[in-house]
CSV table of C-alpha atoms in Angstrom, one decimal:
chain,number,residue,atom,x,y,z
N,1,UNK,CA,7.5,-8.9,-16.9
N,2,UNK,CA,5.7,-5.5,-17.0
N,3,UNK,CA,2.4,-5.0,-15.2
N,4,UNK,CA,-0.8,-3.5,-16.6
N,5,UNK,CA,-1.7,-1.7,-13.4
N,6,UNK,CA,-5.1,-0.4,-14.7
N,7,UNK,CA,-6.1,-4.0,-15.6
N,8,UNK,CA,-4.9,-5.1,-12.1
N,9,UNK,CA,-6.9,-2.3,-10.5
N,10,UNK,CA,-10.0,-3.5,-12.4
N,11,UNK,CA,-9.5,-7.2,-11.5
N,12,UNK,CA,-8.7,-6.5,-7.8
N,13,UNK,CA,-11.7,-4.2,-7.5
N,14,UNK,CA,-14.0,-6.7,-8.9
N,15,UNK,CA,-12.8,-9.4,-6.5
N,16,UNK,CA,-13.2,-6.8,-3.7
N,17,UNK,CA,-16.8,-6.0,-4.8
N,18,UNK,CA,-17.7,-9.7,-5.0
N,19,UNK,CA,-16.4,-10.4,-1.5
N,20,UNK,CA,-17.8,-7.2,0.1
N,21,UNK,CA,-21.2,-7.8,-1.4
N,22,UNK,CA,-21.3,-11.2,0.3
N,23,UNK,CA,-20.6,-9.7,3.7
N,24,UNK,CA,-22.9,-8.5,6.4
N,25,UNK,CA,-22.8,-4.7,6.6
N,26,UNK,CA,-21.9,-4.8,10.3
N,27,UNK,CA,-19.3,-7.7,10.1
N,28,UNK,CA,-16.0,-6.7,11.6
N,29,UNK,CA,-13.0,-6.6,9.4
N,30,UNK,CA,-10.4,-8.8,11.1
N,31,UNK,CA,-7.4,-6.9,9.6
N,32,UNK,CA,-8.9,-3.5,10.4
N,33,UNK,CA,-10.8,-4.1,13.6
N,34,UNK,CA,-12.1,-0.6,14.0
N,35,UNK,CA,-14.1,-1.0,10.7
N,36,UNK,CA,-17.1,-3.0,9.8
N,37,UNK,CA,-17.7,-4.2,6.2
N,38,UNK,CA,-19.5,-1.1,5.2
N,39,UNK,CA,-16.7,1.1,6.6
N,40,UNK,CA,-14.2,-0.9,4.4
N,41,UNK,CA,-16.5,-0.4,1.4
N,42,UNK,CA,-16.8,3.3,2.1
N,43,UNK,CA,-13.1,3.7,2.5
N,44,UNK,CA,-12.1,2.2,-0.9
N,45,UNK,CA,-14.9,4.1,-2.5
N,46,UNK,CA,-13.5,7.4,-1.2
N,47,UNK,CA,-10.0,6.5,-2.1
N,48,UNK,CA,-10.9,5.7,-5.7
N,49,UNK,CA,-13.1,8.7,-6.0
N,50,UNK,CA,-10.3,11.0,-4.7
N,51,UNK,CA,-7.7,9.7,-7.1
N,52,UNK,CA,-10.1,9.9,-10.0
N,53,UNK,CA,-10.6,13.6,-9.1
N,54,UNK,CA,-6.8,14.2,-8.9
N,55,UNK,CA,-6.4,12.7,-12.4
N,56,UNK,CA,-9.4,14.4,-14.0
N,57,UNK,CA,-9.2,17.9,-12.4
N,58,UNK,CA,-6.1,17.8,-12.9
N,59,UNK,CA,-4.4,18.3,-9.5
N,60,UNK,CA,-0.7,18.9,-9.9
N,61,UNK,CA,0.1,20.8,-6.7
N,62,UNK,CA,-0.7,20.3,-3.0
N,63,UNK,CA,-2.2,23.8,-2.9
N,64,UNK,CA,-5.1,22.5,-5.1
N,65,UNK,CA,-6.2,19.9,-2.6
N,66,UNK,CA,-8.2,22.4,-0.5
N,67,UNK,CA,-10.4,22.9,-3.5
N,68,UNK,CA,-11.6,19.3,-3.6
N,69,UNK,CA,-15.1,18.9,-2.2
N,70,UNK,CA,-15.5,15.4,-0.8
N,71,UNK,CA,-19.0,13.8,-1.2
N,72,UNK,CA,-20.9,12.7,1.8
N,73,UNK,CA,-20.7,9.0,2.6
N,74,UNK,CA,-23.6,7.0,1.0
N,75,UNK,CA,-26.2,5.6,3.4
N,76,UNK,CA,-26.9,1.9,3.3
N,77,UNK,CA,-25.3,-1.1,1.5
N,78,UNK,CA,-27.1,-0.6,-1.9
N,79,UNK,CA,-26.1,3.1,-2.0
N,80,UNK,CA,-22.6,2.3,-0.9
N,81,UNK,CA,-22.2,-0.3,-3.7
N,82,UNK,CA,-23.6,2.2,-6.2
N,83,UNK,CA,-21.1,4.9,-5.1
N,84,UNK,CA,-18.3,2.4,-5.3
N,85,UNK,CA,-19.2,1.4,-8.8
N,86,UNK,CA,-19.3,5.0,-9.8
N,87,UNK,CA,-16.0,5.9,-8.2
N,88,UNK,CA,-14.3,2.9,-9.7
N,89,UNK,CA,-15.6,3.6,-13.2
N,90,UNK,CA,-14.4,7.2,-13.0
N,91,UNK,CA,-11.0,6.1,-11.8
N,92,UNK,CA,-10.6,3.6,-14.6
N,93,UNK,CA,-11.8,6.1,-17.2
N,94,UNK,CA,-9.4,8.8,-15.9
N,95,UNK,CA,-6.5,6.4,-16.0
N,96,UNK,CA,-7.4,5.4,-19.5
N,97,UNK,CA,-7.5,8.9,-20.8
N,98,UNK,CA,-4.4,10.2,-19.1
N,99,UNK,CA,-0.8,9.5,-20.2
N,100,UNK,CA,1.1,7.5,-17.7
N,101,UNK,CA,3.8,10.2,-17.6
N,102,UNK,CA,1.4,13.1,-17.0
N,103,UNK,CA,2.2,15.1,-13.9
N,104,UNK,CA,-0.2,14.7,-11.0
N,105,UNK,CA,0.0,15.5,-7.3
N,106,UNK,CA,1.3,12.6,-5.1
N,107,UNK,CA,2.3,12.5,-1.4
N,108,UNK,CA,5.5,10.6,-2.1
N,109,UNK,CA,8.9,12.3,-1.6
N,110,UNK,CA,10.2,11.1,-4.9
N,111,UNK,CA,9.1,13.5,-7.6
N,112,UNK,CA,9.5,10.8,-10.2
N,113,UNK,CA,6.4,9.2,-8.7
N,114,UNK,CA,4.2,12.3,-9.1
N,115,UNK,CA,2.6,10.9,-12.2
N,116,UNK,CA,-0.6,9.2,-13.4
N,117,UNK,CA,1.3,6.0,-13.9
N,118,UNK,CA,2.2,5.8,-10.2
N,119,UNK,CA,-1.4,6.5,-9.2
N,120,UNK,CA,-2.4,3.5,-11.3
N,121,UNK,CA,0.3,1.4,-9.5
N,122,UNK,CA,-0.7,2.6,-6.1
N,123,UNK,CA,-4.4,2.0,-6.6
N,124,UNK,CA,-3.8,-1.5,-8.0
N,125,UNK,CA,-2.1,-2.3,-4.7
N,126,UNK,CA,-4.7,-0.5,-2.6
N,127,UNK,CA,-7.4,-2.6,-4.2
N,128,UNK,CA,-5.4,-5.8,-3.8
N,129,UNK,CA,-4.9,-5.3,-0.1
N,130,UNK,CA,-8.5,-4.3,0.6
N,131,UNK,CA,-9.9,-7.2,-1.4
N,132,UNK,CA,-7.9,-9.4,0.9
N,133,UNK,CA,-9.5,-7.6,3.8
N,134,UNK,CA,-12.9,-8.2,2.3
N,135,UNK,CA,-12.2,-11.9,1.7
N,136,UNK,CA,-11.0,-12.4,5.3
N,137,UNK,CA,-14.2,-10.6,6.5
N,138,UNK,CA,-16.3,-13.3,5.0
N,139,UNK,CA,-13.9,-16.0,6.1
N,140,UNK,CA,-13.1,-16.9,2.5
N,141,UNK,CA,-9.7,-18.3,1.6
N,142,UNK,CA,-7.6,-15.6,0.0
N,143,UNK,CA,-7.9,-16.0,-3.8
N,144,UNK,CA,-4.9,-16.1,-6.1
N,145,UNK,CA,-2.5,-13.2,-6.0
N,146,UNK,CA,-0.4,-12.6,-9.1
N,147,UNK,CA,3.2,-13.2,-7.9
N,148,UNK,CA,4.5,-10.4,-10.2
N,149,UNK,CA,2.0,-8.0,-8.7
N,150,UNK,CA,2.9,-9.2,-5.2
N,151,UNK,CA,6.6,-8.7,-5.9
N,152,UNK,CA,5.9,-5.2,-7.1
N,153,UNK,CA,4.0,-4.7,-3.9
N,154,UNK,CA,7.0,-5.7,-1.8
N,155,UNK,CA,9.1,-3.3,-3.8
N,156,UNK,CA,6.7,-0.5,-3.2
N,157,UNK,CA,6.5,-1.0,0.5
N,158,UNK,CA,10.2,-1.2,1.0
N,159,UNK,CA,11.2,1.6,-1.4
N,160,UNK,CA,8.3,4.0,-1.2
N,161,UNK,CA,6.3,3.4,1.9
N,162,UNK,CA,9.2,2.7,4.3
N,163,UNK,CA,12.1,4.0,2.3
N,164,UNK,CA,10.7,7.3,1.2
N,165,UNK,CA,11.8,9.2,4.3
N,166,UNK,CA,10.6,12.8,4.7
N,167,UNK,CA,13.3,15.3,3.7
N,168,UNK,CA,13.2,16.9,7.2
N,169,UNK,CA,14.3,13.6,8.8
N,170,UNK,CA,17.7,12.0,9.1
N,171,UNK,CA,18.3,8.3,8.8
N,172,UNK,CA,21.1,7.0,11.2
N,173,UNK,CA,22.3,3.6,9.9
N,174,UNK,CA,23.0,1.0,12.5
N,175,UNK,CA,25.0,-2.2,12.2
N,176,UNK,CA,22.8,-4.6,10.3
N,177,UNK,CA,21.6,-5.4,6.8
N,178,UNK,CA,18.5,-7.6,6.1
N,179,UNK,CA,17.6,-9.2,2.8
N,180,UNK,CA,14.0,-10.1,1.7
N,181,UNK,CA,13.7,-12.9,-0.9
N,182,UNK,CA,10.7,-13.8,-3.0
N,183,UNK,CA,11.3,-17.5,-3.6
N,184,UNK,CA,8.8,-17.8,-6.4
N,185,UNK,CA,9.8,-14.8,-8.5
N,186,UNK,CA,13.5,-14.6,-7.8
N,187,UNK,CA,13.3,-11.0,-6.6
N,188,UNK,CA,15.2,-9.8,-3.6
N,189,UNK,CA,15.5,-6.5,-1.7
N,190,UNK,CA,18.2,-5.3,0.7
N,191,UNK,CA,17.6,-2.8,3.5
N,192,UNK,CA,19.9,-1.2,6.0
N,193,UNK,CA,18.6,-1.1,9.6
N,194,UNK,CA,18.6,2.2,11.5
N,195,UNK,CA,16.7,4.9,13.2
N,196,UNK,CA,14.8,7.8,11.7
N,197,UNK,CA,14.5,11.1,13.5
N,198,UNK,CA,13.6,14.7,12.8
N,199,UNK,CA,11.2,17.6,13.4
N,200,UNK,CA,9.0,19.1,10.8
N,201,UNK,CA,10.1,22.8,10.3
N,202,UNK,CA,6.5,24.0,10.0
N,203,UNK,CA,4.1,21.7,11.9
N,204,UNK,CA,6.6,20.8,14.7
N,205,UNK,CA,5.8,17.1,14.2
N,206,UNK,CA,8.6,15.0,15.6
N,207,UNK,CA,9.7,11.6,14.4
N,208,UNK,CA,12.0,9.2,16.3
N,209,UNK,CA,11.4,5.6,15.2
N,210,UNK,CA,12.9,2.3,14.2
N,211,UNK,CA,13.3,2.4,10.4
N,212,UNK,CA,14.9,0.8,7.3
N,213,UNK,CA,16.6,2.2,4.2
N,214,UNK,CA,16.6,0.4,0.9
N,215,UNK,CA,20.1,-0.2,-0.5
N,216,UNK,CA,21.3,-1.7,-3.7
N,217,UNK,CA,23.6,-4.4,-2.2
N,218,UNK,CA,25.2,-5.5,1.0
N,219,UNK,CA,26.0,-8.6,3.1
N,220,UNK,CA,23.0,-9.4,5.1
N,221,UNK,CA,23.1,-10.6,8.7
N,222,UNK,CA,19.5,-11.8,8.5
N,223,UNK,CA,17.2,-13.0,5.7
N,224,UNK,CA,13.4,-13.2,5.4
N,225,UNK,CA,12.0,-15.3,2.6
N,226,UNK,CA,8.8,-16.6,1.3
N,227,UNK,CA,6.5,-16.4,-1.8
N,228,UNK,CA,6.0,-12.9,-3.0
N,229,UNK,CA,2.3,-12.8,-1.9
N,230,UNK,CA,3.3,-14.0,1.6
N,231,UNK,CA,5.9,-11.2,1.9
N,232,UNK,CA,3.5,-8.6,0.5
N,233,UNK,CA,0.7,-9.5,2.9
N,234,UNK,CA,3.0,-9.7,5.9
N,235,UNK,CA,4.5,-6.3,5.2
N,236,UNK,CA,1.0,-4.9,5.1
N,237,UNK,CA,0.2,-6.6,8.4
N,238,UNK,CA,-2.2,-9.0,6.6
N,239,UNK,CA,-0.1,-12.1,7.2
N,240,UNK,CA,1.6,-14.1,9.9
N,241,UNK,CA,5.4,-13.8,10.3
N,242,UNK,CA,5.5,-17.5,11.0
N,243,UNK,CA,4.6,-18.4,7.4
N,244,UNK,CA,7.9,-16.9,6.3
N,245,UNK,CA,11.4,-18.4,6.5
N,246,UNK,CA,13.7,-16.4,8.8
N,247,UNK,CA,17.4,-16.9,9.4
N,248,UNK,CA,20.3,-15.0,10.9
N,249,UNK,CA,20.5,-12.4,13.6
N,250,UNK,CA,17.4,-12.4,15.8
N,251,UNK,CA,17.9,-8.8,16.9
N,252,UNK,CA,17.9,-7.6,13.3
N,253,UNK,CA,14.7,-9.6,12.5
N,254,UNK,CA,13.0,-8.0,15.5
N,255,UNK,CA,14.2,-4.6,14.2
N,256,UNK,CA,12.3,-5.2,11.0
N,257,UNK,CA,9.1,-6.2,12.9
N,258,UNK,CA,9.4,-3.0,15.0
N,259,UNK,CA,10.0,-0.8,11.9
N,260,UNK,CA,6.8,-2.2,10.3
N,261,UNK,CA,4.8,-1.5,13.4
N,262,UNK,CA,6.0,2.1,13.6
N,263,UNK,CA,6.1,2.9,9.9
N,264,UNK,CA,2.9,1.2,8.6
N,265,UNK,CA,0.3,2.0,11.2
C-alpha cells in the first residue's frame, strides 16, 4: 500500500496541535526531558518552516544553507501556535506545488533521497513522533498510528537514520544478524551487527560506535518483533523494550540497544 505522505503530515500535525494546545506551556515533555511543551511546539514549528523554505527557495545544494535567515522564536503560547500554523501551511503548500522527484537539498548520504518526495516522507514521520511526544506530555493515551506509516517509519530508521553511514566511515561487520518483524503488517528487516569508525577529513570529527547495517537477507541469531507502531516508537526511544517480543542471542539484542543509544541521540 502506498502512502500519501503529505496527507499524513497534515493529519499528524493536526493531532500534534490538538495535544500541544491542551498542554501547559511549562509542562515537561517526558520523552524530551530538556524541553517543556512550548519548546516542543517551537521545535516542530522551526522544522516545518525550514523545510518549507528548502522547497520553495529552492535549496538544492548545501552551500545555499548559509543564505537562509531563520526567524526569531515567537514569544508566548498564542504567538507560537500562530507561527506553527503559518509554518505548517507553507510546508503543505510547498509540497503540493513541487513535483515529488524535484531535486532538493537533504542531509542523507543517499542522493536518491535528495528530493521533495523524501522531504514529505521525513516530515510525516517527524510530525508523527512529535505528536506522540505532545500526547505523552498531557498524559493522554497515544492515539491510533497507521500501521503502514509505522512500518515505513521502521524502514526509514533502519535504512536511512542508522544505515546511512557517512562515506568517511567504515563499517566492520561482526558475527551476528538480527531481524525485526512487524507482526501486524508482515514486514521484516534484517541488519548485520558491527562497529562504525572513521574520522571526518575536514572537521576532524571522529566516530567509533556500535552500529548496524541493513542487509537484504541472512540467518538471524536474534529476533525483535511487535506491532509496527511498537517497533517504530521503540526505535525512536518513545517506547519500552519490554513491550516487544525478543528471542535469540542476548548479546546481539544488547548490541541493538547500544546501537540505538549511540546512533539516535
